[in-house]
GROMACS .gro file of C-alpha atoms in nm:
model
  453
    1UNK     CA    1   7.550  -5.288  -1.829
    2UNK     CA    2   7.400  -5.023  -2.058
    3UNK     CA    3   7.049  -5.151  -1.975
    4UNK     CA    4   7.114  -5.137  -1.603
    5UNK     CA    5   7.235  -4.781  -1.615
    6UNK     CA    6   7.016  -4.616  -1.872
    7UNK     CA    7   6.672  -4.770  -1.919
    8UNK     CA    8   6.398  -4.544  -1.778
    9UNK     CA    9   6.652  -4.365  -1.567
   10UNK     CA   10   6.767  -4.689  -1.412
   11UNK     CA   11   7.029  -4.500  -1.219
   12UNK     CA   12   6.738  -4.336  -1.039
   13UNK     CA   13   6.569  -4.671  -1.002
   14UNK     CA   14   6.874  -4.850  -0.871
   15UNK     CA   15   6.962  -4.580  -0.620
   16UNK     CA   16   6.626  -4.410  -0.563
   17UNK     CA   17   6.438  -4.733  -0.500
   18UNK     CA   18   6.704  -4.858  -0.257
   19UNK     CA   19   6.688  -4.529  -0.073
   20UNK     CA   20   6.309  -4.551  -0.076
   21UNK     CA   21   6.301  -4.885   0.101
   22UNK     CA   22   6.531  -4.767   0.377
   23UNK     CA   23   6.234  -4.753   0.610
   24UNK     CA   24   6.419  -4.868   0.920
   25UNK     CA   25   6.549  -4.584   1.132
   26UNK     CA   26   6.881  -4.768   1.159
   27UNK     CA   27   7.066  -4.918   0.864
   28UNK     CA   28   6.962  -5.011   0.515
   29UNK     CA   29   6.771  -5.321   0.411
   30UNK     CA   30   6.542  -5.467   0.153
   31UNK     CA   31   6.169  -5.503   0.226
   32UNK     CA   32   6.107  -5.782   0.474
   33UNK     CA   33   5.782  -5.713   0.653
   34UNK     CA   34   5.435  -5.664   0.510
   35UNK     CA   35   5.440  -5.310   0.645
   36UNK     CA   36   5.745  -5.241   0.426
   37UNK     CA   37   5.537  -5.313   0.117
   38UNK     CA   38   5.256  -5.094   0.249
   39UNK     CA   39   5.511  -4.814   0.280
   40UNK     CA   40   5.627  -4.873  -0.078
   41UNK     CA   41   5.274  -4.847  -0.215
   42UNK     CA   42   5.192  -4.544   0.001
   43UNK     CA   43   5.480  -4.342  -0.144
   44UNK     CA   44   5.256  -4.113  -0.346
   45UNK     CA   45   5.549  -3.923  -0.492
   46UNK     CA   46   5.616  -4.234  -0.700
   47UNK     CA   47   5.284  -4.418  -0.728
   48UNK     CA   48   5.052  -4.122  -0.792
   49UNK     CA   49   5.240  -3.992  -1.095
   50UNK     CA   50   5.054  -3.966  -1.424
   51UNK     CA   51   5.156  -3.764  -1.731
   52UNK     CA   52   5.224  -3.405  -1.829
   53UNK     CA   53   5.302  -3.337  -2.195
   54UNK     CA   54   4.962  -3.434  -2.333
   55UNK     CA   55   4.835  -3.114  -2.172
   56UNK     CA   56   5.037  -2.922  -2.430
   57UNK     CA   57   4.939  -3.143  -2.723
   58UNK     CA   58   4.560  -3.142  -2.684
   59UNK     CA   59   4.333  -2.902  -2.867
   60UNK     CA   60   4.187  -2.757  -2.546
   61UNK     CA   61   4.521  -2.581  -2.493
   62UNK     CA   62   4.613  -2.290  -2.719
   63UNK     CA   63   4.908  -2.062  -2.645
   64UNK     CA   64   4.814  -1.751  -2.840
   65UNK     CA   65   5.014  -1.502  -2.634
   66UNK     CA   66   5.353  -1.450  -2.799
   67UNK     CA   67   5.518  -1.381  -2.465
   68UNK     CA   68   5.406  -1.720  -2.335
   69UNK     CA   69   5.529  -1.888  -2.650
   70UNK     CA   70   5.867  -1.721  -2.606
   71UNK     CA   71   5.909  -1.857  -2.253
   72UNK     CA   72   5.807  -2.218  -2.325
   73UNK     CA   73   6.082  -2.477  -2.294
   74UNK     CA   74   6.191  -2.656  -2.609
   75UNK     CA   75   6.037  -2.982  -2.485
   76UNK     CA   76   5.698  -2.823  -2.414
   77UNK     CA   77   5.709  -2.638  -2.745
   78UNK     CA   78   5.788  -2.962  -2.927
   79UNK     CA   79   5.492  -3.137  -2.765
   80UNK     CA   80   5.271  -2.837  -2.843
   81UNK     CA   81   5.362  -2.855  -3.213
   82UNK     CA   82   5.373  -3.238  -3.238
   83UNK     CA   83   5.736  -3.257  -3.345
   84UNK     CA   84   5.897  -3.585  -3.458
   85UNK     CA   85   6.138  -3.561  -3.164
   86UNK     CA   86   6.074  -3.388  -2.831
   87UNK     CA   87   6.403  -3.437  -2.646
   88UNK     CA   88   6.769  -3.406  -2.737
   89UNK     CA   89   6.979  -3.721  -2.758
   90UNK     CA   90   7.080  -3.680  -2.393
   91UNK     CA   91   6.758  -3.554  -2.234
   92UNK     CA   92   6.528  -3.772  -2.027
   93UNK     CA   93   6.151  -3.796  -2.070
   94UNK     CA   94   6.005  -3.722  -1.728
   95UNK     CA   95   5.672  -3.895  -1.797
   96UNK     CA   96   5.838  -4.214  -1.925
   97UNK     CA   97   6.079  -4.223  -1.631
   98UNK     CA   98   5.817  -4.170  -1.362
   99UNK     CA   99   5.571  -4.421  -1.503
  100UNK     CA  100   5.834  -4.692  -1.541
  101UNK     CA  101   5.967  -4.615  -1.196
  102UNK     CA  102   5.616  -4.672  -1.060
  103UNK     CA  103   5.604  -5.001  -1.251
  104UNK     CA  104   5.938  -5.104  -1.102
  105UNK     CA  105   5.805  -5.038  -0.751
  106UNK     CA  106   5.488  -5.236  -0.826
  107UNK     CA  107   5.695  -5.524  -0.957
  108UNK     CA  108   5.901  -5.522  -0.637
  109UNK     CA  109   5.581  -5.553  -0.436
  110UNK     CA  110   5.440  -5.827  -0.659
  111UNK     CA  111   5.763  -6.025  -0.633
  112UNK     CA  112   5.795  -6.007  -0.256
  113UNK     CA  113   5.483  -5.918  -0.063
  114UNK     CA  114   5.327  -6.265  -0.044
  115UNK     CA  115   5.638  -6.400   0.129
  116UNK     CA  116   5.672  -6.101   0.363
  117UNK     CA  117   5.667  -6.135   0.741
  118UNK     CA  118   5.431  -6.015   1.016
  119UNK     CA  119   5.129  -5.958   0.797
  120UNK     CA  120   4.797  -6.132   0.755
  121UNK     CA  121   4.717  -6.322   0.439
  122UNK     CA  122   4.438  -6.075   0.365
  123UNK     CA  123   4.675  -5.778   0.401
  124UNK     CA  124   4.926  -5.937   0.164
  125UNK     CA  125   4.660  -6.016  -0.094
  126UNK     CA  126   4.531  -5.659  -0.079
  127UNK     CA  127   4.879  -5.513  -0.128
  128UNK     CA  128   4.937  -5.751  -0.418
  129UNK     CA  129   4.609  -5.633  -0.572
  130UNK     CA  130   4.697  -5.267  -0.515
  131UNK     CA  131   5.029  -5.316  -0.696
  132UNK     CA  132   4.849  -5.475  -0.991
  133UNK     CA  133   4.611  -5.178  -1.010
  134UNK     CA  134   4.884  -4.914  -0.990
  135UNK     CA  135   5.082  -5.102  -1.256
  136UNK     CA  136   4.777  -5.122  -1.481
  137UNK     CA  137   4.729  -4.746  -1.457
  138UNK     CA  138   5.094  -4.682  -1.550
  139UNK     CA  139   5.073  -4.913  -1.850
  140UNK     CA  140   4.743  -4.752  -1.957
  141UNK     CA  141   4.921  -4.417  -1.967
  142UNK     CA  142   5.229  -4.551  -2.146
  143UNK     CA  143   5.050  -4.747  -2.418
  144UNK     CA  144   4.811  -4.462  -2.493
  145UNK     CA  145   5.087  -4.202  -2.507
  146UNK     CA  146   5.366  -4.388  -2.689
  147UNK     CA  147   5.170  -4.628  -2.913
  148UNK     CA  148   4.910  -4.616  -3.187
  149UNK     CA  149   4.545  -4.594  -3.090
  150UNK     CA  150   4.403  -4.939  -3.021
  151UNK     CA  151   4.246  -5.080  -3.337
  152UNK     CA  152   4.109  -5.434  -3.329
  153UNK     CA  153   4.233  -5.491  -3.684
  154UNK     CA  154   4.596  -5.400  -3.613
  155UNK     CA  155   4.651  -5.410  -3.236
  156UNK     CA  156   4.814  -5.753  -3.250
  157UNK     CA  157   5.094  -5.615  -3.469
  158UNK     CA  158   5.112  -5.245  -3.376
  159UNK     CA  159   5.420  -5.181  -3.160
  160UNK     CA  160   5.329  -5.110  -2.801
  161UNK     CA  161   5.586  -5.050  -2.528
  162UNK     CA  162   5.838  -5.253  -2.325
  163UNK     CA  163   5.634  -5.471  -2.088
  164UNK     CA  164   5.823  -5.534  -1.762
  165UNK     CA  165   5.652  -5.771  -1.521
  166UNK     CA  166   5.932  -5.841  -1.273
  167UNK     CA  167   6.191  -5.618  -1.099
  168UNK     CA  168   6.463  -5.778  -1.315
  169UNK     CA  169   6.651  -5.484  -1.464
  170UNK     CA  170   6.791  -5.707  -1.736
  171UNK     CA  171   6.454  -5.814  -1.876
  172UNK     CA  172   6.386  -5.771  -2.248
  173UNK     CA  173   6.306  -5.417  -2.355
  174UNK     CA  174   6.164  -5.507  -2.693
  175UNK     CA  175   5.827  -5.350  -2.755
  176UNK     CA  176   5.537  -5.593  -2.733
  177UNK     CA  177   5.218  -5.537  -2.930
  178UNK     CA  178   4.947  -5.291  -2.832
  179UNK     CA  179   4.710  -5.586  -2.785
  180UNK     CA  180   4.954  -5.755  -2.546
  181UNK     CA  181   4.975  -5.444  -2.330
  182UNK     CA  182   4.597  -5.404  -2.321
  183UNK     CA  183   4.554  -5.770  -2.229
  184UNK     CA  184   4.801  -5.721  -1.944
  185UNK     CA  185   4.614  -5.415  -1.819
  186UNK     CA  186   4.273  -5.581  -1.817
  187UNK     CA  187   4.416  -5.904  -1.678
  188UNK     CA  188   4.587  -5.722  -1.390
  189UNK     CA  189   4.272  -5.530  -1.303
  190UNK     CA  190   4.045  -5.833  -1.314
  191UNK     CA  191   4.291  -6.030  -1.100
  192UNK     CA  192   4.309  -5.745  -0.848
  193UNK     CA  193   3.946  -5.659  -0.795
  194UNK     CA  194   3.839  -5.934  -0.553
  195UNK     CA  195   4.111  -5.855  -0.299
  196UNK     CA  196   4.047  -5.479  -0.298
  197UNK     CA  197   3.812  -5.295  -0.061
  198UNK     CA  198   3.499  -5.151  -0.218
  199UNK     CA  199   3.623  -4.800  -0.133
  200UNK     CA  200   3.968  -4.699  -0.011
  201UNK     CA  201   4.083  -4.540   0.313
  202UNK     CA  202   4.244  -4.273   0.094
  203UNK     CA  203   4.171  -4.212  -0.273
  204UNK     CA  204   4.540  -4.254  -0.355
  205UNK     CA  205   4.496  -4.624  -0.276
  206UNK     CA  206   4.331  -4.864  -0.522
  207UNK     CA  207   3.985  -5.000  -0.454
  208UNK     CA  208   3.723  -5.205  -0.632
  209UNK     CA  209   3.575  -4.880  -0.759
  210UNK     CA  210   3.918  -4.781  -0.896
  211UNK     CA  211   3.971  -5.116  -1.069
  212UNK     CA  212   3.625  -5.102  -1.226
  213UNK     CA  213   3.687  -4.740  -1.334
  214UNK     CA  214   4.018  -4.830  -1.497
  215UNK     CA  215   3.855  -5.123  -1.674
  216UNK     CA  216   3.586  -4.886  -1.804
  217UNK     CA  217   3.856  -4.648  -1.932
  218UNK     CA  218   4.046  -4.931  -2.094
  219UNK     CA  219   3.751  -5.091  -2.271
  220UNK     CA  220   3.638  -4.748  -2.392
  221UNK     CA  221   3.974  -4.714  -2.567
  222UNK     CA  222   3.924  -5.052  -2.736
  223UNK     CA  223   3.573  -4.954  -2.849
  224UNK     CA  224   3.416  -5.239  -2.655
  225UNK     CA  225   3.135  -5.011  -2.548
  226UNK     CA  226   2.916  -5.278  -2.391
  227UNK     CA  227   3.191  -5.388  -2.152
  228UNK     CA  228   3.302  -5.030  -2.084
  229UNK     CA  229   2.948  -4.936  -1.982
  230UNK     CA  230   2.921  -5.239  -1.754
  231UNK     CA  231   3.237  -5.150  -1.565
  232UNK     CA  232   3.144  -4.781  -1.546
  233UNK     CA  233   2.813  -4.879  -1.388
  234UNK     CA  234   2.990  -5.109  -1.142
  235UNK     CA  235   3.220  -4.824  -1.041
  236UNK     CA  236   2.924  -4.588  -0.999
  237UNK     CA  237   2.741  -4.842  -0.786
  238UNK     CA  238   3.024  -4.805  -0.534
  239UNK     CA  239   3.104  -4.434  -0.568
  240UNK     CA  240   2.877  -4.172  -0.725
  241UNK     CA  241   2.938  -3.840  -0.551
  242UNK     CA  242   2.935  -3.534  -0.777
  243UNK     CA  243   3.034  -3.186  -0.668
  244UNK     CA  244   2.746  -2.939  -0.696
  245UNK     CA  245   2.933  -2.640  -0.835
  246UNK     CA  246   2.642  -2.416  -0.743
  247UNK     CA  247   2.759  -2.448  -0.383
  248UNK     CA  248   3.074  -2.252  -0.471
  249UNK     CA  249   2.915  -1.972  -0.672
  250UNK     CA  250   2.988  -1.710  -0.407
  251UNK     CA  251   3.288  -1.861  -0.228
  252UNK     CA  252   3.543  -2.134  -0.302
  253UNK     CA  253   3.677  -2.139   0.052
  254UNK     CA  254   3.526  -2.481   0.114
  255UNK     CA  255   3.614  -2.631  -0.225
  256UNK     CA  256   3.743  -2.979  -0.135
  257UNK     CA  257   4.105  -3.078  -0.143
  258UNK     CA  258   4.190  -3.348  -0.395
  259UNK     CA  259   4.218  -3.614  -0.127
  260UNK     CA  260   3.870  -3.522   0.003
  261UNK     CA  261   3.705  -3.472  -0.334
  262UNK     CA  262   3.403  -3.707  -0.362
  263UNK     CA  263   3.444  -3.717  -0.740
  264UNK     CA  264   3.795  -3.866  -0.731
  265UNK     CA  265   3.783  -4.245  -0.750
  266UNK     CA  266   4.156  -4.308  -0.795
  267UNK     CA  267   4.385  -4.013  -0.741
  268UNK     CA  268   4.655  -3.975  -1.004
  269UNK     CA  269   4.820  -3.644  -1.082
  270UNK     CA  270   5.030  -3.479  -1.350
  271UNK     CA  271   5.398  -3.559  -1.360
  272UNK     CA  272   5.523  -3.214  -1.464
  273UNK     CA  273   5.496  -2.843  -1.398
  274UNK     CA  274   5.348  -2.567  -1.609
  275UNK     CA  275   5.501  -2.234  -1.687
  276UNK     CA  276   5.278  -1.957  -1.563
  277UNK     CA  277   4.947  -2.130  -1.636
  278UNK     CA  278   4.785  -2.328  -1.914
  279UNK     CA  279   4.628  -2.100  -2.176
  280UNK     CA  280   4.294  -2.230  -2.303
  281UNK     CA  281   4.171  -2.257  -2.660
  282UNK     CA  282   3.916  -2.001  -2.773
  283UNK     CA  283   3.691  -2.272  -2.923
  284UNK     CA  284   3.680  -2.444  -2.586
  285UNK     CA  285   3.584  -2.118  -2.416
  286UNK     CA  286   3.302  -2.070  -2.667
  287UNK     CA  287   3.182  -2.425  -2.605
  288UNK     CA  288   3.177  -2.365  -2.230
  289UNK     CA  289   2.994  -2.034  -2.244
  290UNK     CA  290   3.009  -1.791  -1.954
  291UNK     CA  291   2.704  -1.935  -1.774
  292UNK     CA  292   2.870  -2.272  -1.713
  293UNK     CA  293   3.005  -2.289  -1.358
  294UNK     CA  294   3.310  -2.469  -1.492
  295UNK     CA  295   3.386  -2.146  -1.676
  296UNK     CA  296   3.306  -1.927  -1.377
  297UNK     CA  297   3.522  -2.130  -1.138
  298UNK     CA  298   3.790  -2.298  -1.348
  299UNK     CA  299   3.874  -2.028  -1.605
  300UNK     CA  300   4.054  -1.705  -1.517
  301UNK     CA  301   4.185  -1.412  -1.724
  302UNK     CA  302   4.556  -1.428  -1.797
  303UNK     CA  303   4.616  -1.136  -1.562
  304UNK     CA  304   4.560  -1.373  -1.267
  305UNK     CA  305   4.871  -1.572  -1.358
  306UNK     CA  306   5.239  -1.490  -1.326
  307UNK     CA  307   5.367  -1.379  -1.558
  308UNK     CA  308   5.042  -1.233  -1.689
  309UNK     CA  309   4.931  -1.310  -2.043
  310UNK     CA  310   4.658  -1.217  -2.288
  311UNK     CA  311   4.374  -1.467  -2.293
  312UNK     CA  312   4.236  -1.710  -2.036
  313UNK     CA  313   4.393  -1.991  -1.837
  314UNK     CA  314   4.303  -2.308  -1.649
  315UNK     CA  315   4.244  -2.243  -1.277
  316UNK     CA  316   4.091  -2.550  -1.117
  317UNK     CA  317   4.422  -2.695  -1.002
  318UNK     CA  318   4.469  -2.386  -0.785
  319UNK     CA  319   4.192  -2.514  -0.559
  320UNK     CA  320   4.396  -2.823  -0.473
  321UNK     CA  321   4.626  -2.599  -0.262
  322UNK     CA  322   4.911  -2.809  -0.401
  323UNK     CA  323   5.068  -2.582  -0.659
  324UNK     CA  324   5.059  -2.738  -1.005
  325UNK     CA  325   4.872  -3.053  -0.908
  326UNK     CA  326   4.621  -3.158  -1.175
  327UNK     CA  327   4.391  -3.453  -1.115
  328UNK     CA  328   4.406  -3.712  -1.395
  329UNK     CA  329   4.283  -4.035  -1.239
  330UNK     CA  330   3.935  -4.174  -1.308
  331UNK     CA  331   3.648  -4.003  -1.132
  332UNK     CA  332   3.271  -4.012  -1.099
  333UNK     CA  333   3.194  -3.764  -1.382
  334UNK     CA  334   3.412  -3.967  -1.617
  335UNK     CA  335   3.225  -4.287  -1.532
  336UNK     CA  336   2.894  -4.109  -1.589
  337UNK     CA  337   3.012  -3.987  -1.928
  338UNK     CA  338   3.142  -4.330  -2.026
  339UNK     CA  339   2.802  -4.475  -1.939
  340UNK     CA  340   2.631  -4.200  -2.139
  341UNK     CA  341   2.859  -4.244  -2.441
  342UNK     CA  342   2.817  -4.620  -2.447
  343UNK     CA  343   2.440  -4.583  -2.414
  344UNK     CA  344   2.431  -4.339  -2.705
  345UNK     CA  345   2.645  -4.569  -2.919
  346UNK     CA  346   2.404  -4.855  -2.849
  347UNK     CA  347   2.109  -4.642  -2.967
  348UNK     CA  348   1.980  -4.557  -2.618
  349UNK     CA  349   1.952  -4.179  -2.643
  350UNK     CA  350   1.718  -4.159  -2.344
  351UNK     CA  351   1.965  -4.310  -2.097
  352UNK     CA  352   2.250  -4.107  -2.243
  353UNK     CA  353   2.051  -3.785  -2.207
  354UNK     CA  354   1.935  -3.864  -1.854
  355UNK     CA  355   2.293  -3.925  -1.741
  356UNK     CA  356   2.408  -3.602  -1.907
  357UNK     CA  357   2.134  -3.405  -1.736
  358UNK     CA  358   2.216  -3.550  -1.395
  359UNK     CA  359   2.571  -3.419  -1.434
  360UNK     CA  360   2.494  -3.089  -1.604
  361UNK     CA  361   2.234  -2.977  -1.352
  362UNK     CA  362   2.521  -2.950  -1.102
  363UNK     CA  363   2.730  -2.743  -1.340
  364UNK     CA  364   2.493  -2.446  -1.377
  365UNK     CA  365   2.307  -2.210  -1.150
  366UNK     CA  366   1.940  -2.306  -1.143
  367UNK     CA  367   1.840  -1.998  -1.341
  368UNK     CA  368   2.094  -2.078  -1.615
  369UNK     CA  369   2.027  -2.450  -1.652
  370UNK     CA  370   1.822  -2.603  -1.933
  371UNK     CA  371   1.787  -2.979  -1.945
  372UNK     CA  372   1.851  -3.165  -2.268
  373UNK     CA  373   1.561  -3.346  -2.428
  374UNK     CA  374   1.637  -3.682  -2.591
  375UNK     CA  375   1.703  -3.659  -2.960
  376UNK     CA  376   1.865  -3.914  -3.188
  377UNK     CA  377   2.146  -4.137  -3.065
  378UNK     CA  378   2.384  -3.942  -3.290
  379UNK     CA  379   2.279  -3.615  -3.125
  380UNK     CA  380   2.320  -3.770  -2.780
  381UNK     CA  381   2.668  -3.896  -2.869
  382UNK     CA  382   2.772  -3.552  -2.995
  383UNK     CA  383   2.651  -3.398  -2.669
  384UNK     CA  384   2.853  -3.650  -2.467
  385UNK     CA  385   3.168  -3.573  -2.664
  386UNK     CA  386   3.118  -3.202  -2.605
  387UNK     CA  387   3.052  -3.263  -2.236
  388UNK     CA  388   3.380  -3.450  -2.204
  389UNK     CA  389   3.553  -3.142  -2.349
  390UNK     CA  390   3.386  -2.924  -2.084
  391UNK     CA  391   3.449  -3.161  -1.797
  392UNK     CA  392   3.815  -3.254  -1.857
  393UNK     CA  393   3.976  -2.945  -2.011
  394UNK     CA  394   4.318  -2.857  -1.876
  395UNK     CA  395   4.392  -3.207  -1.748
  396UNK     CA  396   4.559  -3.367  -2.052
  397UNK     CA  397   4.274  -3.617  -2.093
  398UNK     CA  398   4.143  -3.441  -2.404
  399UNK     CA  399   4.445  -3.572  -2.598
  400UNK     CA  400   4.331  -3.931  -2.547
  401UNK     CA  401   3.979  -3.842  -2.662
  402UNK     CA  402   4.113  -3.674  -2.975
  403UNK     CA  403   4.319  -3.981  -3.051
  404UNK     CA  404   4.041  -4.238  -3.004
  405UNK     CA  405   3.768  -4.027  -3.166
  406UNK     CA  406   3.967  -4.010  -3.489
  407UNK     CA  407   3.817  -4.356  -3.546
  408UNK     CA  408   3.475  -4.186  -3.578
  409UNK     CA  409   3.426  -3.995  -3.901
  410UNK     CA  410   3.189  -3.755  -3.723
  411UNK     CA  411   3.454  -3.650  -3.472
  412UNK     CA  412   3.783  -3.681  -3.660
  413UNK     CA  413   3.933  -3.336  -3.698
  414UNK     CA  414   4.237  -3.157  -3.828
  415UNK     CA  415   4.405  -2.938  -3.568
  416UNK     CA  416   4.611  -2.636  -3.668
  417UNK     CA  417   4.808  -2.392  -3.457
  418UNK     CA  418   5.071  -2.123  -3.500
  419UNK     CA  419   5.380  -2.119  -3.282
  420UNK     CA  420   5.650  -1.855  -3.306
  421UNK     CA  421   5.529  -1.756  -3.651
  422UNK     CA  422   5.520  -2.109  -3.797
  423UNK     CA  423   5.199  -2.296  -3.879
  424UNK     CA  424   5.157  -2.659  -3.770
  425UNK     CA  425   4.891  -2.912  -3.869
  426UNK     CA  426   4.788  -3.239  -3.704
  427UNK     CA  427   4.584  -3.465  -3.929
  428UNK     CA  428   4.343  -3.733  -3.798
  429UNK     CA  429   4.522  -4.062  -3.726
  430UNK     CA  430   4.860  -3.902  -3.792
  431UNK     CA  431   5.166  -4.077  -3.652
  432UNK     CA  432   5.220  -3.756  -3.455
  433UNK     CA  433   4.944  -3.879  -3.222
  434UNK     CA  434   5.209  -4.126  -3.107
  435UNK     CA  435   5.459  -3.959  -2.877
  436UNK     CA  436   5.821  -4.034  -2.970
  437UNK     CA  437   6.027  -4.249  -2.736
  438UNK     CA  438   6.321  -4.050  -2.605
  439UNK     CA  439   6.624  -4.087  -2.833
  440UNK     CA  440   6.843  -4.130  -2.526
  441UNK     CA  441   6.679  -4.463  -2.443
  442UNK     CA  442   6.699  -4.594  -2.799
  443UNK     CA  443   7.066  -4.500  -2.843
  444UNK     CA  444   7.158  -4.685  -2.527
  445UNK     CA  445   6.914  -4.973  -2.577
  446UNK     CA  446   6.879  -5.032  -2.954
  447UNK     CA  447   6.625  -5.311  -2.902
  448UNK     CA  448   6.371  -5.034  -2.825
  449UNK     CA  449   6.252  -4.938  -3.172
  450UNK     CA  450   6.122  -4.588  -3.240
  451UNK     CA  451   5.764  -4.540  -3.348
  452UNK     CA  452   5.698  -4.435  -3.709
  453UNK     CA  453   5.725  -4.060  -3.736
   0.00000   0.00000   0.00000
């Protein structure tokens, strides 16, 4: 009974999911028709959820204003300072809950859609494939937040996360290995791709481009750079639109909504809310430089936020016209940068530099833009890493780069910050790169072991 009530907010699952499938105007019922499963997968409030706390943990965020520090919640402050425990023994982890709730919904679809009524075989197969893709995204988030960085030498024994593949609420919650989770992610995506459309009707729905993009992300994390590049190129062959930020130099009135953004391949958004803006690190601001249109458009003085603060904050999400919505799903610039990184790592500095230039020329006014000239592969790789910092700041994605790049001596770094008068240090490959699992879940389900702290 404890598992039924408490795992990943199962009370919310057991009641919320039943409420969610009440799609008849009269009465309550379980999904029966193919259209019911389409409605399940189109519930973006559940299926589009990503993560939130990594935005506080990454080194592109730096809360220097003491007034902002004073107003941060304990949970956000704990994530900001990489504490051994983020939540009290009774508090829920919003990211964990939302991601596992999405997985539960996907598992419901996978268990029932092929036997549903009044739908074509092609429609059922597509919905099945969409559920696999959404589930793969959720597990990508979970394993990279709550587990050690993938390492080929240890992934088979490193503890991953509970891997739930059916809607059975009494399934085992023991943590499987990191390798097992990664194999499930890649297996789901490869199984899904043939039944997906090349491009979606809406970017919240999975597509071939989305599956390829997620495979590129996943293989990048495993350091299989040849395969990551291949999938990035396959994604770009289907979708390659890049916003020309020069078009918005004088007015952002026509800046596209997230659902119309040509860069977004698979729309996923943050799971939480941010108190009065995300203050940006001074080193990041120096790296951007004031001539970069990403600085001009996506960085604003603290006085633009409420409450105001000293320093500068992340502004791009304001253009979504959706409050605190931050785009975190894979997009065209990310695929370009994966291709460039993998090329540089293979010794192909020319291709890496050409890809960088094709992106960067749309990030500067013509008078301010200087193209890179190919140097050594090491120089090209360093430029790609810096470009990822510029392109993804404020989204929470930097945390995953920090974590994986600790495997490279050239990019491993010690991060220090001061919070409420106390200094904190995060060493490369520290266990603090692994988010703790909420104590609440472990107390009520002891088979879920805590990560080393």
